[in-house]
Tab-separated table of C-alpha atoms in Angstrom:
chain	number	residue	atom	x	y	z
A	1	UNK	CA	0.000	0.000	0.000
A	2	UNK	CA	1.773	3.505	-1.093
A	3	UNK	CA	2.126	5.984	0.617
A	4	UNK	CA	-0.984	8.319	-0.091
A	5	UNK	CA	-3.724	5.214	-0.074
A	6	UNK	CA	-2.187	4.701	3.497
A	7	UNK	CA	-2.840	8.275	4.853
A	8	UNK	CA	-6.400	8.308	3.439
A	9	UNK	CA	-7.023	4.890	4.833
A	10	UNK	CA	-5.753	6.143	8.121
A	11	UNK	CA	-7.656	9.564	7.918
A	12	UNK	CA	-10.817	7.365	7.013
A	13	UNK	CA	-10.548	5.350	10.176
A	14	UNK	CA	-9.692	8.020	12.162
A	15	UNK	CA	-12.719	9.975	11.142
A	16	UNK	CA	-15.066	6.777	11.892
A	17	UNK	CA	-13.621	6.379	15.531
A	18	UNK	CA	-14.563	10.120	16.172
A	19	UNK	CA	-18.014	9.388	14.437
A	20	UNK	CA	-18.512	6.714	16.257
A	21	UNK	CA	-17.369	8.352	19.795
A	22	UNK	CA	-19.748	11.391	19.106
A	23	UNK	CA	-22.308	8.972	19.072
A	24	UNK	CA	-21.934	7.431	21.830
A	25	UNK	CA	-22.049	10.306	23.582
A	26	UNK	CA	-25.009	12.505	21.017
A	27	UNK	CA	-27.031	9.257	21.352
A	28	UNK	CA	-28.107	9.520	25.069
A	29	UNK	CA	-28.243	12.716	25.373
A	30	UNK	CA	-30.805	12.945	22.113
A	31	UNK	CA	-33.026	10.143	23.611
A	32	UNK	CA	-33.325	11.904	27.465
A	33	UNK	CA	-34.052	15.335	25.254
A	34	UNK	CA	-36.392	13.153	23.345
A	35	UNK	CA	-38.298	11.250	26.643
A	36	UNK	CA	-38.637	15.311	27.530
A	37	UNK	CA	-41.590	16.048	25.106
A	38	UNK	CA	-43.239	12.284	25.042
A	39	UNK	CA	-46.170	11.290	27.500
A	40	UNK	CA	-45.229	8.861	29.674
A	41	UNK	CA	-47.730	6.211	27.926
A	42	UNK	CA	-45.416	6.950	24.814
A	43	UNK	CA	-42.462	6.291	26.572
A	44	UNK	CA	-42.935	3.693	28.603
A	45	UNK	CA	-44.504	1.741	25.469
A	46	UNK	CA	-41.412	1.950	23.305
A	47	UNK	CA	-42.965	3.615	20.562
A	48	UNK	CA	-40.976	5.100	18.141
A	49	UNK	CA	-42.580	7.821	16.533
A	50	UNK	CA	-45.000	10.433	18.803
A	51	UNK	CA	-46.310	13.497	19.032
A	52	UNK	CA	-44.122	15.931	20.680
A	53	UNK	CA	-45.814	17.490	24.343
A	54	UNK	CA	-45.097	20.550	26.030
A	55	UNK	CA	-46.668	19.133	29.228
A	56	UNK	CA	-43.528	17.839	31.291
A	57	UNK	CA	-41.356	21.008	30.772
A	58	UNK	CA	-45.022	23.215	31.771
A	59	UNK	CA	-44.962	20.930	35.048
A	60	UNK	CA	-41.381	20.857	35.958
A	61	UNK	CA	-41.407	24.431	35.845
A	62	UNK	CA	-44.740	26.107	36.682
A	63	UNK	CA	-46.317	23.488	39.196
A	64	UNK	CA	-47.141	24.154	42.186
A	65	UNK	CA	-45.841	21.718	43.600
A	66	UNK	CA	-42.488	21.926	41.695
A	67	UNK	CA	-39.773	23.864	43.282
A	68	UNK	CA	-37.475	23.528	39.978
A	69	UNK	CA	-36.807	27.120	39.269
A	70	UNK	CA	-35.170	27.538	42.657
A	71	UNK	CA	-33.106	24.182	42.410
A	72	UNK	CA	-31.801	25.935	39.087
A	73	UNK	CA	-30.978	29.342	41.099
A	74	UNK	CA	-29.259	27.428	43.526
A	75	UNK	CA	-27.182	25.146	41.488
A	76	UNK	CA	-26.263	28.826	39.494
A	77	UNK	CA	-25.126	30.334	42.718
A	78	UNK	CA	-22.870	27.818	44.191
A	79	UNK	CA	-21.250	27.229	40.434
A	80	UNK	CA	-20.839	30.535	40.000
A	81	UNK	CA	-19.530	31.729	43.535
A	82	UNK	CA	-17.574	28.497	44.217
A	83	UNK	CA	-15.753	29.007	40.766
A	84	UNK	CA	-14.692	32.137	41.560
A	85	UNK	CA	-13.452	31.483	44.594
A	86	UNK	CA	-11.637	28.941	43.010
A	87	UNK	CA	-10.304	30.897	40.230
A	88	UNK	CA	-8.936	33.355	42.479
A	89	UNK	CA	-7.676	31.017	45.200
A	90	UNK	CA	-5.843	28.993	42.641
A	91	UNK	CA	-4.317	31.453	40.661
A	92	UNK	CA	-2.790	33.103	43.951
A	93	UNK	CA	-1.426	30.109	44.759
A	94	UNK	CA	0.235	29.330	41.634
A	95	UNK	CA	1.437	32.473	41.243
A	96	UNK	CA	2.951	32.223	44.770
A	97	UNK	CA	4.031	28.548	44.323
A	98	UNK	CA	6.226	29.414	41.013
A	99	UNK	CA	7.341	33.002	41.523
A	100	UNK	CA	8.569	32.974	45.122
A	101	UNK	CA	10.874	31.675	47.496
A	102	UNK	CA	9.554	27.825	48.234
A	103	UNK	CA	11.544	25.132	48.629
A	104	UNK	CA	11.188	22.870	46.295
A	105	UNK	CA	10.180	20.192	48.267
A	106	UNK	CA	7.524	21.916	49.525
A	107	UNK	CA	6.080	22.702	46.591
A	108	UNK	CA	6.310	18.780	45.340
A	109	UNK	CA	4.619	17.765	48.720
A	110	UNK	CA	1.722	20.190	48.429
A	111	UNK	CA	1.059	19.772	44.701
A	112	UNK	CA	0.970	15.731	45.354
A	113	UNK	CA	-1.213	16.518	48.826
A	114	UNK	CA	-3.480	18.352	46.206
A	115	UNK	CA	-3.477	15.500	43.845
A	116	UNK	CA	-4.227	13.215	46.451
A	117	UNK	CA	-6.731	15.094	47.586
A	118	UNK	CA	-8.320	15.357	44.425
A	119	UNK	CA	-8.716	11.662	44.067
A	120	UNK	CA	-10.568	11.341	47.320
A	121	UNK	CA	-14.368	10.081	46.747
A	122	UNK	CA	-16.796	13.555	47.675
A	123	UNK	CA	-19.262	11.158	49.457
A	124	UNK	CA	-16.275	9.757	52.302
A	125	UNK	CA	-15.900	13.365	52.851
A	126	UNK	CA	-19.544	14.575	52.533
A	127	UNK	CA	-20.685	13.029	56.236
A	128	UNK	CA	-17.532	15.265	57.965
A	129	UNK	CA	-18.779	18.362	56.184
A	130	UNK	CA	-22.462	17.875	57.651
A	131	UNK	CA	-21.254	17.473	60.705
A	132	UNK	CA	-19.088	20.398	60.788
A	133	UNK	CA	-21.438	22.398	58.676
A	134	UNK	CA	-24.207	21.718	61.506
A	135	UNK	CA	-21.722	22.314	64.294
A	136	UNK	CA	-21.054	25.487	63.248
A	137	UNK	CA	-24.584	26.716	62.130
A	138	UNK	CA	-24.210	26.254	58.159
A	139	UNK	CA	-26.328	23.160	57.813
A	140	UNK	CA	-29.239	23.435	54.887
A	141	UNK	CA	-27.680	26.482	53.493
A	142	UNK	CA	-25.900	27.197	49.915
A	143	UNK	CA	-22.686	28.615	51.592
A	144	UNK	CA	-21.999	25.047	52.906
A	145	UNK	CA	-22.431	23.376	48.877
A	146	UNK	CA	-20.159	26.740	47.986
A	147	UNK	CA	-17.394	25.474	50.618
A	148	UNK	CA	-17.760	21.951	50.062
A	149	UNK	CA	-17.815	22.450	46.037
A	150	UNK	CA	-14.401	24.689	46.320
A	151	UNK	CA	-12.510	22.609	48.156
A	152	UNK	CA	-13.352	19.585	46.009
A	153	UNK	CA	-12.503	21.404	42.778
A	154	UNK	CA	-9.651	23.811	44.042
A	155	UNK	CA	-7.046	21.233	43.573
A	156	UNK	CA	-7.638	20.779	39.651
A	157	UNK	CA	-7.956	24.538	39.965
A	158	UNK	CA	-4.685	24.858	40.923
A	159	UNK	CA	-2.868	22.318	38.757
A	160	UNK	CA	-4.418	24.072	36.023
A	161	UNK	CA	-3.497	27.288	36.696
A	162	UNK	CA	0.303	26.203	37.724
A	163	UNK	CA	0.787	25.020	34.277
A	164	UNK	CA	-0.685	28.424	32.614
A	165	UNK	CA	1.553	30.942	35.057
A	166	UNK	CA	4.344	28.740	34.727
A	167	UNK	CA	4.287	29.775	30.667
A	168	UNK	CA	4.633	33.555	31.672
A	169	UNK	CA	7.918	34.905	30.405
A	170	UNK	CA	9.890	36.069	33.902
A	171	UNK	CA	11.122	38.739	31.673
A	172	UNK	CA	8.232	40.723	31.849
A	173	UNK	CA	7.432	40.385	35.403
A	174	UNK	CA	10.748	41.388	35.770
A	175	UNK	CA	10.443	44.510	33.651
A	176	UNK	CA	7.189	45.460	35.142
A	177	UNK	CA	9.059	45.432	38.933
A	178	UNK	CA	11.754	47.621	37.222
A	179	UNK	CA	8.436	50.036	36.311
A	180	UNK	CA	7.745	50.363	39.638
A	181	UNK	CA	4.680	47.624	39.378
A	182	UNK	CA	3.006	46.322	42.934
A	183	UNK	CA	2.355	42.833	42.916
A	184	UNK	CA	-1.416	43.287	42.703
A	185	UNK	CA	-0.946	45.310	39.273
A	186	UNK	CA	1.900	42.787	38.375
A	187	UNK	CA	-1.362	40.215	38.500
A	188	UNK	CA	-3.481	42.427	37.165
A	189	UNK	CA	-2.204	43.939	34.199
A	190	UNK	CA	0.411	41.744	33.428
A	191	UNK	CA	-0.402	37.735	34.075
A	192	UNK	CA	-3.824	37.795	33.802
A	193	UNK	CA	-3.885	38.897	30.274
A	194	UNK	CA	-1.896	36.471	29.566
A	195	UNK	CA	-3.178	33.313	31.177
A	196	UNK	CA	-6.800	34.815	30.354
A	197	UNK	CA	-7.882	31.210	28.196
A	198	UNK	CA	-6.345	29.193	30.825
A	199	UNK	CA	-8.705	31.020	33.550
A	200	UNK	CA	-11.789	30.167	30.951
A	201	UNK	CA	-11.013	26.877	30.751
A	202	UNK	CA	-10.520	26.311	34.393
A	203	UNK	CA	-13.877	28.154	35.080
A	204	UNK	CA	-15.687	25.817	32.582
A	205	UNK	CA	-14.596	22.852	33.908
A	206	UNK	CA	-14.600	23.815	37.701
A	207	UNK	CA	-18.343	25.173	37.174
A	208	UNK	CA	-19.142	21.978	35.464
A	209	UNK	CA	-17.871	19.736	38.397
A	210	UNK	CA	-20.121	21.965	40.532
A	211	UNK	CA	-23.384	22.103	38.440
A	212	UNK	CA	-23.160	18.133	38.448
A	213	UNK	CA	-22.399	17.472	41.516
A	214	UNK	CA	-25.333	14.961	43.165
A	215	UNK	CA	-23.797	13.030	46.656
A	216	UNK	CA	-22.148	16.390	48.199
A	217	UNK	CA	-25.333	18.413	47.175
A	218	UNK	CA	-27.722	16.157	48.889
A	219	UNK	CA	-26.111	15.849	52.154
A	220	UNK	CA	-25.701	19.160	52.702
A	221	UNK	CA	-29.110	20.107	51.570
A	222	UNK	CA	-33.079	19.721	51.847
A	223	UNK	CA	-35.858	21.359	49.751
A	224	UNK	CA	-35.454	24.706	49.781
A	225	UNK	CA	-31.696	24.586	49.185
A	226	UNK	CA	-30.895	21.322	46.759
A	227	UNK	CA	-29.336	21.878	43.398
A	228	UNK	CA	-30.340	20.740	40.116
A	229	UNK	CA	-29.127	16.415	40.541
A	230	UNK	CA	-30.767	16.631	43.805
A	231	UNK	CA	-33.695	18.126	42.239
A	232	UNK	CA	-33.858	15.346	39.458
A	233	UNK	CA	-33.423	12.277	41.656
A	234	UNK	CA	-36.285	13.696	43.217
A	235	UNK	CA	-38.534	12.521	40.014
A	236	UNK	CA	-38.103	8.620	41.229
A	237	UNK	CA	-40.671	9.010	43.825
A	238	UNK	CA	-41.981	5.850	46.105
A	239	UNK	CA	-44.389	4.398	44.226
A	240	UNK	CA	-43.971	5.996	40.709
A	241	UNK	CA	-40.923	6.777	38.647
A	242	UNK	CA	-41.640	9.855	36.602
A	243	UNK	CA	-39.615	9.390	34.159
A	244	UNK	CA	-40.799	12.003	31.311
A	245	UNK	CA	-40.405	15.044	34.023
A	246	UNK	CA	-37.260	13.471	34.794
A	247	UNK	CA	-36.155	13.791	31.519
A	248	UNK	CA	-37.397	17.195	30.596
A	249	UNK	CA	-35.749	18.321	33.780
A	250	UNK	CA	-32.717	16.718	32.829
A	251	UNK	CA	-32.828	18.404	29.402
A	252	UNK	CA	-32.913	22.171	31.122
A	253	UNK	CA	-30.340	21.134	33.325
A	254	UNK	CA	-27.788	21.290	30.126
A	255	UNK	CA	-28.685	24.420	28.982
A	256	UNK	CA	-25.888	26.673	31.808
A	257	UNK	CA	-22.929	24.056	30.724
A	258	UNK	CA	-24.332	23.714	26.884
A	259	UNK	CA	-24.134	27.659	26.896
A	260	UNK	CA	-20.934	27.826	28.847
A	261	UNK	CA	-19.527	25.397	26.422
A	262	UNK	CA	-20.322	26.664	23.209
A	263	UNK	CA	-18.873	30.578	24.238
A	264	UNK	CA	-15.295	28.931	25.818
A	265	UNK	CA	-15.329	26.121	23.381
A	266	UNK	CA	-11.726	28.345	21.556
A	267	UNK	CA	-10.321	29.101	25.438
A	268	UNK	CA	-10.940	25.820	26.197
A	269	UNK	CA	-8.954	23.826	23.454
A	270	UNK	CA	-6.499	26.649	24.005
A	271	UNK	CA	-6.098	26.528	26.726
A	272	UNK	CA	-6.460	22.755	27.973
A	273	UNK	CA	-3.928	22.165	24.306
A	274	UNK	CA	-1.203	24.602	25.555
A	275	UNK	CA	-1.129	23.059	28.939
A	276	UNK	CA	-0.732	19.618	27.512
A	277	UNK	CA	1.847	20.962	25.244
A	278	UNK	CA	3.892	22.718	27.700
């Protein structure tokens, strides 16, 4: 086989693999879209063709009885405020980690005490965090999910951010001390331009982790306080499963990361492709 016929073979296969892996993963999220606008009849029959309804989005989000709309203000709340606390948190600390004085050492121990960290399951930590949450008055409220949700995402914060202020040429920082440049307008007009896709990126991702978050969310919650997941899993009541309300809730609950997404999608491959690079 020459050389041309080869590349196009392996360009051919290489565009069926990604075919096939967006797919796998357009597939599902079609059919719970889908199960959204069918009756529950419909669905639960396994009919293939129906007539699209309007009915399950109307009741997950004007019933009475449904307290969606606040489940979707919370879970926007704690993303948003936990991801910037995040953001901030982590790119002090990277900053501070690769510009001054550490020893080495101790920056190898507490980026592997972060990775560590990071691998923990959120549910073996979830029980302490009630208990201290309750202890000190925070119980059933959405600062507790904001705390909880930094601390589980502020280590891939700050390995993120490490790799981005790493890439900042010392030569400026330099010349901007020579200026007469603070450190706060060092960071401020100097490395955060420059790092600016690596904080989108990190702020997709980190708000992601947090809108999805389900076992951390309902431990530290109840009705008036639970997030989207918690909000969903409430659908699978005792004696019925409704799954068509499930799914329509589902569907709205893609729109913040869809949206998110589709505006970062350049700062994202940017940035997550310069970090692997570097």
């Amino acid at each position: 086989m020459n050389g041309p016929t080869a590349s196009r073979t392996r360009l051919l296969a290489t565009h069926i693999l990604l075919i096939a892996a967006a797919l796998l993963v357009l597939v599902p999220v079609v059919w719970v879209v889908a199960a959204g606008f069918r009756t529950q009849i419909s669905l639960l029959s396994g009919a293939f063709w129906f007539t699209p309804v309007l009915k399950n989005f109307n009741e997950v989000l004007f019933s009475k009885t449904s307290d969606f709309l606040v489940n979707y203000r919370n879970s926007l709340i704690v993303g948003l405020l936990s991801t910037l606390i995040c953001l901030v948190a982590a790119t002090l600390a990277a900053w501070s980690l690769n510009r001054m004085s550490w020893p080495r050492w101790f920056v190898h121990i507490f980026l592997g005490w972060a990775l560590v960290f990071h691998m923990f399951p959120p549910l073996a930590l979830a029980s302490a965090w009630f208990t201290i949450m309750r202890t000190v008055g925070l119980d059933n409220t959405l600062t507790a999910v904001v705390l909880a949700h930094t601390v589980l995402n502020l280590p891939m914060a700050l390995w993120l951010m490490g790799v981005f202020v790493r890439d900042v040429p010392i030569e400026l920082e330099e010349a901007a001390r020579l200026d007469g440049a603070t450190t706060p307008v060092l960071l401020w007009r100097i490395v955060l331009p420059i790092i600016a896709p690596g904080l989108a990126a990190t702020a997709i991702l980190t708000f992601v982790f947090s809108w999805n978050d389900f076992g951390v969310a309902l431990t530290l919650t109840m009705k008036q306080t639970a997030t989207v997941p918690v909000a969903i899993a409430k659908f699978a009541q005792d004696y019925e499963i409704l799954y068509t309300q499930m799914a329509a809730a589902a569907a709205l609950s893609i729109l913040p990361a869809l949206v998110l997404l589709i505006i970062g999608q350049r700062y994202i491959v940017a940035g997550l492709t310069q970090g692997a690079v570097k």
